Tab-separated table of C-alpha atoms and ligand atoms in Angstrom:
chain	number	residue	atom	x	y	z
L	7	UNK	CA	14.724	16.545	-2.900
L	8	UNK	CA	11.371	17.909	-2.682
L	9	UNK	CA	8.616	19.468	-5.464
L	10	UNK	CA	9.018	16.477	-7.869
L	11	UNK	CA	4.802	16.089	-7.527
L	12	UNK	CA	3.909	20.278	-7.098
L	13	UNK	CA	0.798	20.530	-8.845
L	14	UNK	CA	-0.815	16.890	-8.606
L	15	UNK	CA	-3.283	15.212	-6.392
L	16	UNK	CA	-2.663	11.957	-4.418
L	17	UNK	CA	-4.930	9.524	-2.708
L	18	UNK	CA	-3.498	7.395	-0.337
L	19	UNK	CA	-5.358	5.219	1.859
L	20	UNK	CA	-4.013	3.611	5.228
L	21	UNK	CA	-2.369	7.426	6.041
L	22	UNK	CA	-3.105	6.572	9.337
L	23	UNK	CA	-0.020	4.616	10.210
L	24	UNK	CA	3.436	2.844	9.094
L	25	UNK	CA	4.133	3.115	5.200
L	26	UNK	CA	0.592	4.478	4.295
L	27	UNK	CA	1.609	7.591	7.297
L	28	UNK	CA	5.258	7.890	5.828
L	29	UNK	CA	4.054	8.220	2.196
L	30	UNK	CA	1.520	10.780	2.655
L	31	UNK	CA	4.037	12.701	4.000
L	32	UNK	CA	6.573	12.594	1.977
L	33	UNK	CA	4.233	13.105	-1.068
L	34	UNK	CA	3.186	15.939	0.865
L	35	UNK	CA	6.763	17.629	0.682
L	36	UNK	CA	7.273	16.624	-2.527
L	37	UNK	CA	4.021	19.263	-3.683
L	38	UNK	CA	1.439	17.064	-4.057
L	39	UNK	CA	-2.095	17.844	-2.418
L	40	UNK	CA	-2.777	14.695	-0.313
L	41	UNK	CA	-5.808	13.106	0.853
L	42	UNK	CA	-5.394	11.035	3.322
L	43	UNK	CA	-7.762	8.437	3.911
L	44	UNK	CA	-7.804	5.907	6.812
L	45	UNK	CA	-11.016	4.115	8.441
L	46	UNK	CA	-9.450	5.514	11.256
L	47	UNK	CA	-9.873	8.931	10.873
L	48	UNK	CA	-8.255	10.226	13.812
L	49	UNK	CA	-5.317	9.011	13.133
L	50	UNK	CA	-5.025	9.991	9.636
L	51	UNK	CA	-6.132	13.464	11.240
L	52	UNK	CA	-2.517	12.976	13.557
L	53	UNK	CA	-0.701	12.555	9.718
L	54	UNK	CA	-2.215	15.918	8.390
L	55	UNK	CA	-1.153	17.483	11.694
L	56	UNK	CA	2.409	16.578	11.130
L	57	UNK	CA	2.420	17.382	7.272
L	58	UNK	CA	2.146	21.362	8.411
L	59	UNK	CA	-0.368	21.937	5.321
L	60	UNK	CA	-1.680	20.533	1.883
L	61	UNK	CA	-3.387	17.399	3.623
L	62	UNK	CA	-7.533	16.667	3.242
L	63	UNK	CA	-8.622	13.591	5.413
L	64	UNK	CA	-11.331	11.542	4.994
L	65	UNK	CA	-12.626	8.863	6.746
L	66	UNK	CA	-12.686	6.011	4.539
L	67	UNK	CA	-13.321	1.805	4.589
L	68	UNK	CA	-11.460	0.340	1.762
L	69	UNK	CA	-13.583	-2.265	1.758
L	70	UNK	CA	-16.353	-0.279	1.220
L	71	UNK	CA	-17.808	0.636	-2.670
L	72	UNK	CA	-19.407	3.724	-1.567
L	73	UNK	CA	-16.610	5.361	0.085
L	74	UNK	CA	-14.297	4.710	-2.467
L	75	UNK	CA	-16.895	6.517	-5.016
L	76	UNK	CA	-16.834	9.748	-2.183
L	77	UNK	CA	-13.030	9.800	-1.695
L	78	UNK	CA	-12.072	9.711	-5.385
L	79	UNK	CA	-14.778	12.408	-5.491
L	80	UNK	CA	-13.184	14.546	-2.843
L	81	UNK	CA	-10.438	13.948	-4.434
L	82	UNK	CA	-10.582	14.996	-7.924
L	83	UNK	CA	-12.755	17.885	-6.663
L	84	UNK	CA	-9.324	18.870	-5.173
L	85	UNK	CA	-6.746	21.275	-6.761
L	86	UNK	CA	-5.331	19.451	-10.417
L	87	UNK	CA	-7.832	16.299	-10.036
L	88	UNK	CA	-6.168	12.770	-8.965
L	89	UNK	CA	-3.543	11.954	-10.271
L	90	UNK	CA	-1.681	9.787	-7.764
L	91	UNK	CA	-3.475	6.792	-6.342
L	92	UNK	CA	-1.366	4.373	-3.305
L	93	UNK	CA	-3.146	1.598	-2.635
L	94	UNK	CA	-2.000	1.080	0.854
L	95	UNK	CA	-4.322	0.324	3.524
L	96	UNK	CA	-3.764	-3.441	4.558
L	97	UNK	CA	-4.404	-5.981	7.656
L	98	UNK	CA	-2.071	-8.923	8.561
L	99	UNK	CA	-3.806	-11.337	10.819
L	100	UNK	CA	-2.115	-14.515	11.848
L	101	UNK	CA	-3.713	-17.885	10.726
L	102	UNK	CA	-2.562	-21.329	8.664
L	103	UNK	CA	-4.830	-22.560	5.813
L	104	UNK	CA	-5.737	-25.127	8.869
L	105	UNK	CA	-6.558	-22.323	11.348
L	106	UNK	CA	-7.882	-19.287	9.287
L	107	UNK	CA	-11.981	-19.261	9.672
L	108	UNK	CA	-13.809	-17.961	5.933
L	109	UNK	CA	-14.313	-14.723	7.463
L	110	UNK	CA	-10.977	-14.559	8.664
L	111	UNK	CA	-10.544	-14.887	4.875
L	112	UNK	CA	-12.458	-12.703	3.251
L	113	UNK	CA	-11.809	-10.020	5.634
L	114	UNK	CA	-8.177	-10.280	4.831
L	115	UNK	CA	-8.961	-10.242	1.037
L	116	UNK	CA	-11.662	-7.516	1.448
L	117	UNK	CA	-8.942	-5.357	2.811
L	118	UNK	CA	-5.944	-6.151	1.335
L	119	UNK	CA	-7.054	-7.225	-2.447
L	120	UNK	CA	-10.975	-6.351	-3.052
L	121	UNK	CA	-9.796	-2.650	-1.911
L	122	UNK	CA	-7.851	-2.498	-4.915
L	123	UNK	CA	-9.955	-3.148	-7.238
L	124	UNK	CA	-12.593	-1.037	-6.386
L	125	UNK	CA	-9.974	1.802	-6.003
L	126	UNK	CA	-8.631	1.372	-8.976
L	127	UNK	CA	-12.431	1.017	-10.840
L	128	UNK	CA	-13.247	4.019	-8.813
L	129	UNK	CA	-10.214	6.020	-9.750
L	130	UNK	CA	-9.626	5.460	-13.205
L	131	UNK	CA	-12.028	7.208	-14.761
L	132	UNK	CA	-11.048	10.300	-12.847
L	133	UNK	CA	-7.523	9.998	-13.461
L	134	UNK	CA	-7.309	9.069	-17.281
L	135	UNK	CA	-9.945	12.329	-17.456
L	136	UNK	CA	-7.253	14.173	-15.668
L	137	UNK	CA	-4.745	13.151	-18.609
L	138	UNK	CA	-3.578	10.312	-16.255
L	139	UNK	CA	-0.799	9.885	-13.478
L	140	UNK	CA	-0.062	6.611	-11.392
L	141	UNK	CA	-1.031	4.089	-9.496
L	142	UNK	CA	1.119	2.031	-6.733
L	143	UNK	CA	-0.330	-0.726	-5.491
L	144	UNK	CA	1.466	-1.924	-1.722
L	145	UNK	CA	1.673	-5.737	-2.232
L	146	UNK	CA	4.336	-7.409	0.091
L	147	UNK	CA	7.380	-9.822	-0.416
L	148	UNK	CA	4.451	-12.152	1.174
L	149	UNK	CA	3.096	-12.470	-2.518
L	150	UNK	CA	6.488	-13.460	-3.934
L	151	UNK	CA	7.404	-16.266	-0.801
L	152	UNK	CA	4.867	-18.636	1.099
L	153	UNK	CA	4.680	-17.638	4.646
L	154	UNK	CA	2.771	-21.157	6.207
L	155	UNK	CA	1.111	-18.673	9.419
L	156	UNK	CA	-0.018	-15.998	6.567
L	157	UNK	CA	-2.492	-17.930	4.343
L	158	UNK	CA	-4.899	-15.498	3.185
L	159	UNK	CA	-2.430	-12.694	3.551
L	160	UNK	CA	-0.039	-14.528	0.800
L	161	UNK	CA	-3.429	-15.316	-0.943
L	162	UNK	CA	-4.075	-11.343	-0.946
L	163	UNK	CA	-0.876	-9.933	-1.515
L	164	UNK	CA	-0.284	-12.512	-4.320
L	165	UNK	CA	-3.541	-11.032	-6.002
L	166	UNK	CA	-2.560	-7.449	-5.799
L	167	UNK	CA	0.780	-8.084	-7.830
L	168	UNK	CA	-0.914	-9.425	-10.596
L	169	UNK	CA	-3.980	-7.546	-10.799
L	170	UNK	CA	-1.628	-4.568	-10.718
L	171	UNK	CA	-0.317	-6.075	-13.926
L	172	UNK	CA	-3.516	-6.168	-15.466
L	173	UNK	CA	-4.562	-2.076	-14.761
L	174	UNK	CA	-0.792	-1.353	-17.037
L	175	UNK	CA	-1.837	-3.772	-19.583
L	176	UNK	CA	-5.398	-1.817	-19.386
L	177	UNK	CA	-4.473	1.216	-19.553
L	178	UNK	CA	-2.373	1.087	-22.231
L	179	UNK	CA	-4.348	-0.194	-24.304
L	180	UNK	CA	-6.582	2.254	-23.611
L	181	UNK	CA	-3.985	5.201	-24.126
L	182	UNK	CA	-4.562	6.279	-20.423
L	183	UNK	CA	-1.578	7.568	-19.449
L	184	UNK	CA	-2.024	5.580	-16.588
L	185	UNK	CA	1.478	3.159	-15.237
L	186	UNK	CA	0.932	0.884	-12.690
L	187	UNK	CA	3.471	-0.950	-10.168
L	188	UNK	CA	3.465	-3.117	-7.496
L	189	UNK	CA	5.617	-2.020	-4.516
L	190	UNK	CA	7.037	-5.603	-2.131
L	191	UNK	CA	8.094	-4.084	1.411
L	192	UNK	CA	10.104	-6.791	3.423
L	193	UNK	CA	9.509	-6.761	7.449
L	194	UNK	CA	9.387	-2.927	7.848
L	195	UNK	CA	8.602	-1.345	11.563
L	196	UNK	CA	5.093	-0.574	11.924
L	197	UNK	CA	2.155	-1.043	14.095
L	198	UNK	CA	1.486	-3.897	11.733
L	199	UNK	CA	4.091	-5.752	13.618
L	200	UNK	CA	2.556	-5.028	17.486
L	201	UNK	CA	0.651	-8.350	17.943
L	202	UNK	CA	4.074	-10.154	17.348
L	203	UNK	CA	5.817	-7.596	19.547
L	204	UNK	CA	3.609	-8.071	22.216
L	205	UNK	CA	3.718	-11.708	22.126
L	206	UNK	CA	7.268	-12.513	21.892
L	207	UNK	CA	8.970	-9.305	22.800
L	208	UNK	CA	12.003	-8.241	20.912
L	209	UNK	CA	12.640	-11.750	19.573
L	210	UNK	CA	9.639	-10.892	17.096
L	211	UNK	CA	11.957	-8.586	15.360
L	212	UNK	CA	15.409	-9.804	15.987
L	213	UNK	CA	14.516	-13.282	14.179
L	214	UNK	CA	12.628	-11.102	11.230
L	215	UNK	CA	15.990	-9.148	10.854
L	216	UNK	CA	18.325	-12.336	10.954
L	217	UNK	CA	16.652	-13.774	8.239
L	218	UNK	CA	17.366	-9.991	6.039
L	219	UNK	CA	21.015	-9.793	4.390
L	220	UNK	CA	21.160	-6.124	5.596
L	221	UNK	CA	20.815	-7.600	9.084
L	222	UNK	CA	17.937	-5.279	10.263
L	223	UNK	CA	14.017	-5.128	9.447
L	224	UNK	CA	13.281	-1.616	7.255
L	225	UNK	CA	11.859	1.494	8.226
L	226	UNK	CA	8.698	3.207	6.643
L	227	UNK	CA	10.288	6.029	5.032
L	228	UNK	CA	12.329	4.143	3.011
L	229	UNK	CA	9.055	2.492	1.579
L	230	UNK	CA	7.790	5.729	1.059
L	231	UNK	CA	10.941	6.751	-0.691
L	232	UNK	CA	10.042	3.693	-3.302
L	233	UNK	CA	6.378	4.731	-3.666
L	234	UNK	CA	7.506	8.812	-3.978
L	235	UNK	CA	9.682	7.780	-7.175
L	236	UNK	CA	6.849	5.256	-8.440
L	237	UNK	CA	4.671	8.215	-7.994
L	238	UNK	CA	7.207	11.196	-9.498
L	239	UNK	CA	8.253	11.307	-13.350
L	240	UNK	CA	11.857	10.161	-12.028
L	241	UNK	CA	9.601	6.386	-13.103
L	242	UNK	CA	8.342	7.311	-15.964
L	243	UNK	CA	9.243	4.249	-18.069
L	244	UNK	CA	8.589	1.926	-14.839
L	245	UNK	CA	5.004	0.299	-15.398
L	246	UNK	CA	3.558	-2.990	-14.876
L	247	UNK	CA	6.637	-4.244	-12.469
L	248	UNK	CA	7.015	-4.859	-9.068
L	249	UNK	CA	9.838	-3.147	-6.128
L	250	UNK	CA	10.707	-4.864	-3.681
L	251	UNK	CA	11.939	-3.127	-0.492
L	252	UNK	CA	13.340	-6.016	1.594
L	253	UNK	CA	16.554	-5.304	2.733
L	254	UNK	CA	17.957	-8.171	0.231
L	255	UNK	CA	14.988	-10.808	1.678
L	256	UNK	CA	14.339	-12.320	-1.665
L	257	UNK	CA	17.855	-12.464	-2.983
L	258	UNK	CA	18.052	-15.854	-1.276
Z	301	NAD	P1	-0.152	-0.303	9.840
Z	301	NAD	O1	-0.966	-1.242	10.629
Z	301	NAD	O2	0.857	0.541	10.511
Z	301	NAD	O3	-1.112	0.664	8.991
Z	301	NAD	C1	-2.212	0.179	8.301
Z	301	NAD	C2	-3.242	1.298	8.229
Z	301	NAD	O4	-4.350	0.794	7.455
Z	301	NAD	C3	-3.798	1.698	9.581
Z	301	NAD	O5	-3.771	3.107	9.716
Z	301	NAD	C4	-5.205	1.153	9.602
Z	301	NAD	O6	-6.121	1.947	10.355
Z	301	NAD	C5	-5.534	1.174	8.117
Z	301	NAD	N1	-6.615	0.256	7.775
Z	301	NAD	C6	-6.800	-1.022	8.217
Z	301	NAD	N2	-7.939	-1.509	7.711
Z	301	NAD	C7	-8.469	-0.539	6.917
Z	301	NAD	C8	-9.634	-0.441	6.122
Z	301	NAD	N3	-10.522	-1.447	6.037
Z	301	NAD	N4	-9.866	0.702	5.448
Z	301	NAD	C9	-9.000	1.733	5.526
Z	301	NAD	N5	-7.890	1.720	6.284
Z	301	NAD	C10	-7.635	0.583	6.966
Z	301	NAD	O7	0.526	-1.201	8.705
Z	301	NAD	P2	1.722	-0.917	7.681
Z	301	NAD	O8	2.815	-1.826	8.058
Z	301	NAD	O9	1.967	0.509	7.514
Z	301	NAD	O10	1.056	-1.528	6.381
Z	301	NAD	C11	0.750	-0.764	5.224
Z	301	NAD	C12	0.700	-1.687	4.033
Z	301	NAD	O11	1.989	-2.269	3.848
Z	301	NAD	C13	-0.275	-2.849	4.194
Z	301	NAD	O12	-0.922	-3.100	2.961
Z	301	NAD	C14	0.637	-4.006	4.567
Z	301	NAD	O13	0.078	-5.245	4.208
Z	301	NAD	C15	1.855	-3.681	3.737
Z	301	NAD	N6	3.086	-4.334	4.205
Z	301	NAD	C16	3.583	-4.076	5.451
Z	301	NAD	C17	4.740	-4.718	5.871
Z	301	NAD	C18	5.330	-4.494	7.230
Z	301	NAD	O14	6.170	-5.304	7.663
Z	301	NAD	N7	4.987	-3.439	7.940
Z	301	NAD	C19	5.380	-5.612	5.000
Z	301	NAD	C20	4.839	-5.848	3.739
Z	301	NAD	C21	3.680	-5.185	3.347
């Protein structure tokens, strides 16, 4: 497959790594001018290396109002104006409700769920002037089943599947053009996962994959696969729903 998104612009933010890495590049090869975004900016730089072409990075906070208001800029400046928003970037720190410190948990929900809003304030505008396009939104299978050690991160994740819910019902109304979905990635194998690895060695991810009916934890490209058809007109009657990649996780 490839060329399903020739012509159209995507943002997507956490390019530096895992999913948000895999995603840029595959929407990348499927014709889409990318801008990859990362508050680590040399690494999204390593992404636009391996994409051989059509890549603009930015350095970028998600947390941060102002540099969402420059990258949608730089981004609708680009070639066909945004169309294609993936809300990606995302942190994962370890803590109970008992351990987790209030700036543990606003960080986590500054990242993971205050990120979306203001990309998705930031971005609309642009994209519903563009004639509109899509939004995907990386929530987790963390919002759909409590995880005791991942208290704000359940908190977060829970918040970006419903607000996600919200931007269809919005733009609809307001005869945008705009769908919006939720994507759920199980355990998939990502930097994301090093603090566990580290700690407890390969066990980390052997007990992650027991607990998946496919028997093994996912890779990133076959997230990326979810958020490329979320992204393409092979979805275009998907909007307002969630995908969950989890190897059959939630089936129990
Ligand atoms: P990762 O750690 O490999 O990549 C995350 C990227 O986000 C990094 O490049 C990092 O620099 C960037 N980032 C972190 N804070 C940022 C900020 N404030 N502003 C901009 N960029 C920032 O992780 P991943 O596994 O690829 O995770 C991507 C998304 O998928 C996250 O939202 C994560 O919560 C979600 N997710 C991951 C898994 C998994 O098991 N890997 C499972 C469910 C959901």
């Amino acid at each position: 497959m490839g060329g399903r998104l020739e012509g159209r612009t995507a943002l997507v933010t956490g390019a530096g790594s895992g999913i948000g890495r895999a995603t840029a590049l595959l929407l990348a090869q499927e014709g889409a001018h990318v801008v990859a975004t990362d508050i680590d900016a040399g690494a999204a730089e390593e992404t636009a290396s391996g994409a051989g072409g059509s890549m603009t990075v930015l350095a970028h906070d998600v947390s941060d109002a102002g540099a969402w208001e420059r990258a949608v800029a730089a981004a609708a400046g680009a070639g066909g104006g945004l169309s294609i928003l993936v809300n990606n970037a995302g942190i994962a720190p370890k803590a109970t409700i008992e351990q987790e410190t209030l700036e543990g948990w606003r960080r986590v929900h500054e990242v993971c769920l205050d990120s979306v809003y203001l990309g998705c304030h930031a971005a609309l505008p642009a994209m519903a002037a563009g004639g509109g396009g899509s939004i995907v939104n990386i929530s987790s299978v963390a919002a759909l089943r409590g995880v005791a050690v991942y208290a704000a991160y359940c908190s977060a994740k829970a918040g970006v599947h419903m607000v996600t819910k919200t931007i269809a019902l919005h733009c609809g109304r307001r005869g945008y053009n705009i769908r919006a979905n939720s994507v759920h990635p199980g355990p998939i194998d990502t930097p994301i996962l090093d603090p566990d690895r580290e700690r407890f060695g390969q066990r980390a991810i052997d007990a992650r994959a027991e607990a998946i009916p496919l028997g093994r934890i996912g890779r990133p490209e076959e997230v990326a696969q979810c958020v490329a058809f979320l992204a393409s007109d092979d979805s275009s009657f998907v909007n307002g729903t969630e995908l969950v990649v989890d190897g059959g996780f939630c089936a129990k």
